[in-house]
Amino acid sequence: MDYQAFYNEVVKWIAQVNQAAMKFGITSPDFWKWVADSSAEICARYQDNQLVIKQMIMLVEWLEEAFERQKAG
């Protein structure tokens, strides 16, 4: 696996997350659908490599925590 390519893609994905959050809003179902679909695409692109799956799960959990903080005010 090309780890550098994967982590470069992660950096791009995080930038795209910020764009999607601005477009849809972090509380929007459309935002969370985008997160699920785009993270699944990355996992599939790397043949569901365990490192990739765990990294994407961690990033989605990070977004969920940001959502919870925003909800809490």
CSV table of N, CA and C in Angstrom, one decimal:
chain,number,residue,atom,x,y,z
A,1,MET,N,0.8,-1.2,0.0
A,1,MET,CA,0.0,0.0,0.0
A,1,MET,C,0.9,1.2,0.0
A,2,ASP,N,0.5,2.2,-0.7
A,2,ASP,CA,1.2,3.5,-0.8
A,2,ASP,C,0.7,4.4,0.3
A,3,TYR,N,1.3,4.4,1.5
A,3,TYR,CA,0.9,5.1,2.7
A,3,TYR,C,0.9,6.6,2.4
A,4,GLN,N,1.9,7.1,1.7
A,4,GLN,CA,2.0,8.5,1.4
A,4,GLN,C,0.8,9.0,0.6
A,5,ALA,N,0.4,8.2,-0.4
A,5,ALA,CA,-0.8,8.5,-1.2
A,5,ALA,C,-2.0,8.5,-0.3
A,6,PHE,N,-2.1,7.6,0.5
A,6,PHE,CA,-3.3,7.5,1.4
A,6,PHE,C,-3.4,8.7,2.3
A,7,TYR,N,-2.3,9.0,3.0
A,7,TYR,CA,-2.3,10.2,3.9
A,7,TYR,C,-2.5,11.5,3.2
A,8,ASN,N,-2.0,11.6,2.0
A,8,ASN,CA,-2.3,12.8,1.1
A,8,ASN,C,-3.7,12.9,0.9
A,9,GLU,N,-4.4,11.7,0.6
A,9,GLU,CA,-5.8,11.7,0.4
A,9,GLU,C,-6.6,12.1,1.6
A,10,VAL,N,-6.1,11.7,2.8
A,10,VAL,CA,-6.7,12.1,4.0
A,10,VAL,C,-6.7,13.6,4.2
A,11,VAL,N,-5.6,14.2,3.9
A,11,VAL,CA,-5.5,15.7,4.0
A,11,VAL,C,-6.5,16.3,3.1
A,12,LYS,N,-6.6,15.8,1.9
A,12,LYS,CA,-7.6,16.4,0.9
A,12,LYS,C,-9.0,16.2,1.4
A,13,TRP,N,-9.3,15.0,2.0
A,13,TRP,CA,-10.6,14.7,2.5
A,13,TRP,C,-11.0,15.6,3.6
A,14,ILE,N,-10.1,15.9,4.5
A,14,ILE,CA,-10.4,16.8,5.6
A,14,ILE,C,-10.7,18.2,5.1
A,15,ALA,N,-10.0,18.7,4.0
A,15,ALA,CA,-10.4,19.9,3.4
A,15,ALA,C,-11.8,19.9,2.8
A,16,GLN,N,-12.1,18.7,2.2
A,16,GLN,CA,-13.4,18.5,1.6
A,16,GLN,C,-14.5,18.5,2.7
A,17,VAL,N,-14.2,17.9,3.8
A,17,VAL,CA,-15.1,17.9,5.0
A,17,VAL,C,-15.5,19.3,5.3
A,18,ASN,N,-14.5,20.2,5.4
A,18,ASN,CA,-14.7,21.6,5.8
A,18,ASN,C,-15.7,22.2,4.7
A,19,GLN,N,-15.4,21.9,3.5
A,19,GLN,CA,-16.3,22.5,2.4
A,19,GLN,C,-17.7,21.9,2.5
A,20,ALA,N,-17.8,20.6,2.8
A,20,ALA,CA,-19.1,20.0,2.9
A,20,ALA,C,-19.9,20.5,4.1
A,21,ALA,N,-19.2,20.8,5.2
A,21,ALA,CA,-19.8,21.3,6.4
A,21,ALA,C,-20.3,22.7,6.1
A,22,MET,N,-19.6,23.5,5.4
A,22,MET,CA,-20.0,24.9,5.0
A,22,MET,C,-21.2,24.8,4.1
A,23,LYS,N,-21.2,23.9,3.1
A,23,LYS,CA,-22.3,23.7,2.1
A,23,LYS,C,-23.6,23.2,2.8
A,24,PHE,N,-23.5,22.1,3.6
A,24,PHE,CA,-24.6,21.5,4.1
A,24,PHE,C,-25.0,21.8,5.5
A,25,GLY,N,-23.9,22.2,6.3
A,25,GLY,CA,-24.1,22.3,7.7
A,25,GLY,C,-23.8,21.0,8.4
A,26,ILE,N,-23.1,21.1,9.5
A,26,ILE,CA,-22.7,19.8,10.2
A,26,ILE,C,-23.9,19.1,10.8
A,27,THR,N,-25.0,19.7,11.0
A,27,THR,CA,-26.2,19.0,11.5
A,27,THR,C,-27.1,18.4,10.4
A,28,SER,N,-26.7,18.6,9.2
A,28,SER,CA,-27.5,18.2,8.1
A,28,SER,C,-27.3,16.7,7.8
A,29,PRO,N,-28.4,16.0,7.5
A,29,PRO,CA,-28.3,14.6,7.1
A,29,PRO,C,-27.5,14.5,5.8
A,30,ASP,N,-27.5,15.5,4.9
A,30,ASP,CA,-26.7,15.5,3.7
A,30,ASP,C,-25.3,15.5,4.0
A,31,PHE,N,-24.9,16.2,5.0
A,31,PHE,CA,-23.4,16.3,5.4
A,31,PHE,C,-23.0,14.9,5.8
A,32,TRP,N,-23.8,14.2,6.7
A,32,TRP,CA,-23.4,12.9,7.2
A,32,TRP,C,-23.5,11.8,6.2
A,33,LYS,N,-24.4,12.0,5.2
A,33,LYS,CA,-24.4,11.1,4.1
A,33,LYS,C,-23.1,11.2,3.2
A,34,TRP,N,-22.7,12.5,3.0
A,34,TRP,CA,-21.4,12.7,2.3
A,34,TRP,C,-20.3,12.1,3.0
A,35,VAL,N,-20.2,12.3,4.4
A,35,VAL,CA,-19.1,11.8,5.2
A,35,VAL,C,-19.1,10.2,5.0
A,36,ALA,N,-20.2,9.6,5.2
A,36,ALA,CA,-20.3,8.1,5.1
A,36,ALA,C,-19.9,7.6,3.7
A,37,ASP,N,-20.4,8.3,2.7
A,37,ASP,CA,-20.1,7.8,1.3
A,37,ASP,C,-18.7,8.1,0.9
A,38,SER,N,-18.2,9.2,1.3
A,38,SER,CA,-16.8,9.6,0.9
A,38,SER,C,-15.8,8.7,1.7
A,39,SER,N,-16.0,8.5,2.9
A,39,SER,CA,-15.1,7.7,3.7
A,39,SER,C,-15.1,6.2,3.2
A,40,ALA,N,-16.3,5.7,2.9
A,40,ALA,CA,-16.4,4.4,2.3
A,40,ALA,C,-15.7,4.2,1.0
A,41,GLU,N,-15.8,5.3,0.2
A,41,GLU,CA,-15.1,5.3,-1.1
A,41,GLU,C,-13.6,5.2,-0.9
A,42,ILE,N,-13.0,5.9,0.1
A,42,ILE,CA,-11.6,5.9,0.3
A,42,ILE,C,-11.2,4.4,0.8
A,43,CYS,N,-12.0,3.9,1.7
A,43,CYS,CA,-11.7,2.5,2.1
A,43,CYS,C,-11.7,1.5,1.0
A,44,ALA,N,-12.7,1.6,0.1
A,44,ALA,CA,-12.8,0.7,-1.1
A,44,ALA,C,-11.6,0.9,-2.0
A,45,ARG,N,-11.2,2.2,-2.2
A,45,ARG,CA,-10.1,2.5,-3.1
A,45,ARG,C,-8.8,1.8,-2.6
A,46,TYR,N,-8.6,1.6,-1.3
A,46,TYR,CA,-7.5,0.9,-0.7
A,46,TYR,C,-7.8,-0.5,-0.3
A,47,GLN,N,-8.7,-1.1,-1.0
A,47,GLN,CA,-9.1,-2.5,-0.8
A,47,GLN,C,-9.4,-2.8,0.7
A,48,ASP,N,-10.1,-1.9,1.3
A,48,ASP,CA,-10.5,-2.1,2.7
A,48,ASP,C,-9.4,-2.5,3.6
A,49,ASN,N,-8.2,-1.9,3.4
A,49,ASN,CA,-7.0,-2.2,4.2
A,49,ASN,C,-7.4,-1.8,5.7
A,50,GLN,N,-7.0,-2.6,6.7
A,50,GLN,CA,-7.4,-2.3,8.1
A,50,GLN,C,-6.9,-1.0,8.6
A,51,LEU,N,-5.7,-0.5,8.2
A,51,LEU,CA,-5.2,0.8,8.6
A,51,LEU,C,-6.1,1.9,8.0
A,52,VAL,N,-6.5,1.7,6.8
A,52,VAL,CA,-7.4,2.7,6.2
A,52,VAL,C,-8.7,2.8,6.9
A,53,ILE,N,-9.3,1.6,7.1
A,53,ILE,CA,-10.6,1.6,7.8
A,53,ILE,C,-10.5,2.2,9.2
A,54,LYS,N,-9.5,1.8,10.0
A,54,LYS,CA,-9.3,2.4,11.3
A,54,LYS,C,-9.1,3.9,11.3
A,55,GLN,N,-8.3,4.4,10.3
A,55,GLN,CA,-8.1,5.8,10.2
A,55,GLN,C,-9.4,6.6,9.8
A,56,MET,N,-10.1,6.0,8.9
A,56,MET,CA,-11.4,6.7,8.5
A,56,MET,C,-12.4,6.6,9.7
A,57,ILE,N,-12.5,5.6,10.4
A,57,ILE,CA,-13.3,5.5,11.6
A,57,ILE,C,-12.9,6.6,12.6
A,58,MET,N,-11.6,6.7,12.8
A,58,MET,CA,-11.2,7.7,13.8
A,58,MET,C,-11.6,9.1,13.3
A,59,LEU,N,-11.5,9.4,12.0
A,59,LEU,CA,-11.8,10.7,11.5
A,59,LEU,C,-13.3,11.0,11.6
A,60,VAL,N,-14.1,10.0,11.3
A,60,VAL,CA,-15.6,10.1,11.5
A,60,VAL,C,-15.9,10.3,12.9
A,61,GLU,N,-15.3,9.6,13.9
A,61,GLU,CA,-15.5,9.8,15.3
A,61,GLU,C,-15.1,11.3,15.7
A,62,TRP,N,-14.1,11.8,15.1
A,62,TRP,CA,-13.6,13.1,15.4
A,62,TRP,C,-14.7,14.1,14.9
A,63,LEU,N,-15.3,13.9,13.8
A,63,LEU,CA,-16.4,14.7,13.3
A,63,LEU,C,-17.6,14.6,14.2
A,64,GLU,N,-17.9,13.4,14.7
A,64,GLU,CA,-19.0,13.2,15.6
A,64,GLU,C,-18.8,14.0,16.9
A,65,GLU,N,-17.6,14.0,17.4
A,65,GLU,CA,-17.3,14.8,18.6
A,65,GLU,C,-17.5,16.3,18.4
A,66,ALA,N,-17.1,16.7,17.2
A,66,ALA,CA,-17.2,18.2,16.9
A,66,ALA,C,-18.7,18.5,16.8
A,67,PHE,N,-19.5,17.6,16.2
A,67,PHE,CA,-20.9,17.8,16.1
A,67,PHE,C,-21.6,17.9,17.5
A,68,GLU,N,-21.1,16.9,18.4
A,68,GLU,CA,-21.7,16.9,19.8
A,68,GLU,C,-21.3,18.2,20.5
A,69,ARG,N,-20.1,18.7,20.3
A,69,ARG,CA,-19.6,20.0,21.0
A,69,ARG,C,-20.5,21.1,20.5
A,70,GLN,N,-20.8,21.1,19.2
A,70,GLN,CA,-21.6,22.2,18.6
A,70,GLN,C,-23.0,22.1,19.2
A,71,LYS,N,-23.6,20.9,19.3
A,71,LYS,CA,-24.9,20.8,19.8
A,71,LYS,C,-25.0,21.3,21.2
A,72,ALA,N,-23.9,21.0,22.0
A,72,ALA,CA,-23.9,21.4,23.4
A,72,ALA,C,-23.8,22.9,23.6
A,73,GLY,N,-23.3,23.5,22.6
A,73,GLY,CA,-23.2,25.0,22.6
A,73,GLY,C,-22.0,25.5,23.2
